[in-house]
Amino acid sequence: MTLGNTFLFLRNAIRLNFGQLRTFFGQLRTFFGLVALLVVWEAIARFAFTQFYIVAPPSAIVVRIIEDQALFGRALSTTISEALLGFLFGNLAAIVLAMIVVVVPRIERLAQAIVLVVFCLPLVATGPILRVIYGPGWGPQITLAALSVYYTTFVPLVVGLRAVPPSWLDLIASYGRGSWTVMIVVRVRASLPYLIASLKIAAPAAFLGAIVGEFTGADRGIGVLSIQAMRTLDVDGTWALATIASVVAIIGYILVGWIGRALSIGDPPVLLVTPMAKAPKNRWLKFSLMIGAPILSILVILSLWQFSMDRLELSRFFAKRPGDVWAYLVTGLHAAANRDELFSALRETLVVMVPGYLSGLALGAGLAAVFCMLPAVEKIVSPIAIALRSIPIVVTAPLLVMATGRGSLGMVSIVAVMIFFPTLVSCLHGLRQAPGQVIDYFDSFRVPPLTKLFLAQVPSMFPSLFASARMAVPMAVLAATVAEWLATGTGIGNLMALTSSTSNYNMLWSCVTVLTLVSVAGYSLVAMLERLVLSRFAPEQVTI
Amino acid sequence: MKLLPITRRESLSFLAGAAALILTPAGLVFAKTNNTTINFQLSWLPSVQFGGSYVAQENGYWNDKGLDVSLVSGGPNAPVEPSVVVGTSLLGITAADYASAAVAEGAPFKIIAVAMQKNPFTIASLPGNSVNSPADLVGKKIGMAVANTPILTAFCALNNIDINKIDIVPTQYDPAPLVNGEVDCLLCWLTDLPVAMTVAGVENVTMLLADYGYAVHSQTYIVTENTLKTRRAEIIALMKGEIQGWNTYFEDTDAVAELTVAKFPDLGLDLEIQKLQAAKQVDLMSSALTEKFGFGWFTDKTVAENIATLGLLGREVSADLWDRSILDEIYS
Amino acid sequence: MIKNTGQSTTSEIGPPEVVIWAINKTYGHGNNAVRAVSDVELILEPGSTTALVGPSGCGKSTLLRMIAGLEEASSGTIRIGGEMPHIVARKGRLSVAFQDPSLLPWRTAASNVALARRLAGLPKDPEKVQKLLSLVGLDGFENKRPAELSGGMRQRCAIARCLATDARLLLLDEPFGAVDEMTRRRLNLELPRVWEGQGTTTLLVTHSVTEAVLLSDRVIVMSHRPAHISADIPILIERPRRASHLSSPEFVTLVTQINTALGIVDEPDEPDEGPFIVPEVR
């Protein structure tokens, strides 16, 4: 070996190790970021709020979890079983429905509308109704878990099943085969990345749904324990349960992602706007479709409501039909007073929900932009944000109320926090999605990071921002109503809880109807805005 | 391309099937199949609040009478009334104000016995800044669920206090606001937050609303008019066992607390809290009336007082809501 | 006035010499290390056009990205007119066209081309933008967004954008890949006049041997990965090049010579049917 070669060899050896060191230091940095966070937390709990029953120090939480591991373990196994069953049923329903919609596109508008409405049903109100229908047992827990997952699976899956190059379809057609062959041979495989991505979100969501279900009079589970802990001033217990629930949710998220990677299924592109069937050319036909489709959807939903209740022979005492709600709010004796009560509660909720929603979105998108400029910070924050996104709001709502107070500021921040993390994660993802080699192009000029951010990255973030803004609407409703019900006792969340204890089921169903309408309207508004903005900033996403 | 042989009608029925799948995935799997058991719907999560019923179940008081009773827990989001109206449960526990509200909505209820003679609503405060009489409320910040505003209104009317001079702060299920000084006092149950505070080492002062004219029967037993006629024998047997259970309970409340904690190991119940709650509850359940006539008793006089207070709460009720025939038959 | 001074200062600089010395590039480390470029040494004469040909995935693009300052070499040195690539990039004196047109979907064709001047810190010049757009045949499409253009049109727009700055070094990475055959041939003949007129040093990565011969003064044949130079063939056909050159015996000989260097023996008359596309070699 010549001296030069030896030198080259040594130099390469050092360089290679340096590369390994760099990734090692990257992980170390994330680790130390977390440790620093825990130390600050412990210090705050130990020294700043000692006389208040608000913050439990991490060490006390760990001690509590170890002390009560048998109890927590049994509760956890119950809640996880419920969540798993709900996960199964919910995703199965979503998969079947998505396949039907893709094979029979004519029913798409109708199916989308029904699916959206069911997704927008407020869990706080559906809980007690389901408990009455099912009686004791796991029914409500499983159903609520299923309800919280099926929509986030259905929408991306429809996109995924369609994300197939047209030439493949032509290939199958050239062999004289029909839609089902296309479905089995091509679409199912092409949709797998989308399915995995949605199942990742579904895993924590199912867990959250099961916990809300347990509030409806279950005998055991994490949800039952957290109510107990909250009512008995058991701060350590409340935090321990919130920690356990968060960790389980995060593990669920990671587990599904791991399965996806094991099957070597990559990440899909950003979730697109739900592609709609092309509008017809004829102006009258277009107009009648524009008016007719929503009317038809409403009629079908109303008759499903009436029909399913009649079919299950549910008692009119609590299972109010569409006609009852109409009478209660419009034609009945005290309709005006009822409307006043309902709408003033709704106003109270909207006053905190809308600012919370908007500030959550703004904060998520804004911080994503900031992190994008500071890659070192992003490396620490990104994994933490992904983890925090999965934390079930229900168990954290009391903690947030403890920390931020019971005023409207506290409520605004609960809603904002609920929306902030998903938006942050989605926007960070979106910022990396600049089309093609656009970022390379900007780099070839060495333009300052801020110019690059505003000219290239922020506009390419829009699809992600709007995708999360849409999904955040029902989430904001859930966060606001749950917090009102559990913590502040105000607004429509409280009205719904109250009416079910005073047997005012007319009001409960009216709340459900109005809140669902608000959710659907908010969702549609964002979707409209999305089409408008994306037709300028990401036209390929609208026309696909 | 070949068109799929799916007609519009078929695709719609597909859709309906899928919708049914969403709405009732577990309905068939988890519906109760055993019809011979009697469901008894309790009003809250398990605790010594229902200690008498647990004693009845564990000591076989119901089995002796040929009944197989299943105790159904309630919870913050699990209403009692529909379960009794629909017939899922033969017997339910609820308060007189909720029962009268349900009657106003068309539920055919009868109150057949009253477990809590005194309403458990209490105003809890801290010793340095205590509320010992209704007059002390003036100028205080009170933490309570907004839903309970009618209770405070009625209480103020009974004691000639201007409710506008009390600052209401909405709180929920949680003693922290009082302990942290966000409010001066809390409207809560005697057996609930004050007990938790005491066990957590927070000294506190309580003032029972019932001691100042607030007469609303709590933890009442409700059945429907229909079952009162058709399933009278079962109701009598059920109530006999229940009364027997509570009488055993009064003999040794600590033992019942231990039984409750052991019976529900998955709830993480605190034995100290349960013991204190079990003891405090006795004051609410026993009175001169029950000493004389037995557990659950009520008279036309107490019913009249209830109707008066319920009127202040905005509930118009008639004395028909109460029906003592079951107790009369048991104690005769 | 500003425009004039701007142009005069840039033309004073003149096309740079590019020196590539002992360049190595390795991705990953340890057992996963993949060597992409191995000991490449090359000098691009000022004002010359050099074509890089080689099998797919051999590391041609990596080399080009290192010259553009988008990636750092694992070892070795690159100097553009005596300066480091990223310094030259910051001054807006080099211009890159990628395989992917990488236009911003929310800007019109004209605004995408104009963006290049903004990024290079140059004053606006709508006339030049318009001239470039008509050169690449996008007259009447100035106000269309990329989604409304065909794949070939987008690629042409990207080429126009590449020429919009007063860059003295053009780095073209397979820029005609998505352009249809007829347009490609037309651009092959017309574009060199633009950059020759401007006075630039040009490096072109291409799959088409015909295109390489037609456009360049020198063709560098790269080996399979890790890329190193396996042949360096000067093209001495007179400029300006014309369509008639394609069938000259001199041209056919050069194409055959390059194909041989690539390890492919052709039927001699094949180049007449179009550019020879180097097949995927893995």
Coordinates of N, CA, C and O in Angstrom, one line a residue, chain C residues 22 46 61 94 118 189 228 250-253 269 278:
Chain C
A22 N -10.1 16.1 -9.4 CA -10.1 14.9 -8.4 C -11.4 14.8 -7.6 O -11.3 14.7 -6.4
P46 N -13.5 28.3 -21.4 CA -14.5 29.4 -21.4 C -15.2 29.4 -22.7 O -14.5 29.4 -23.8
S61 N -25.6 13.4 -13.4 CA -26.4 14.4 -12.7 C -25.7 14.9 -11.4 O -25.7 16.0 -11.1
L94 N -24.6 31.5 -12.4 CA -24.8 30.2 -13.1 C -26.3 29.9 -13.1 O -27.1 30.5 -12.4
R118 N -35.5 37.7 -10.7 CA -35.6 38.2 -9.4 C -34.7 37.4 -8.4 O -34.1 38.0 -7.5
L189 N -31.3 23.0 -32.6 CA -30.6 23.9 -33.6 C -30.6 25.3 -33.3 O -29.7 26.1 -33.6
H228 N -16.7 7.6 -14.0 CA -15.4 8.3 -14.3 C -15.4 8.4 -15.8 O -16.2 7.9 -16.5
E250 N -19.0 12.7 -41.5 CA -18.3 13.1 -40.3 C -19.1 12.9 -39.0 O -18.7 12.4 -38.0
F251 N -20.4 13.4 -39.1 CA -21.3 13.3 -38.0 C -21.6 11.9 -37.6 O -21.5 11.5 -36.4
V252 N -21.9 11.0 -38.6 CA -22.2 9.6 -38.4 C -21.0 8.9 -37.8 O -21.2 8.1 -36.8
T253 N -19.8 9.3 -38.2 CA -18.6 8.6 -37.6 C -18.5 9.0 -36.1 O -18.2 8.1 -35.3
D269 N -26.6 3.0 -40.1 CA -27.6 4.0 -40.6 C -28.6 4.4 -39.5 O -29.5 5.2 -39.7
V278 N -29.5 6.1 -25.1 CA -28.7 5.1 -24.4 C -29.7 4.3 -23.6 O -30.4 4.9 -22.8

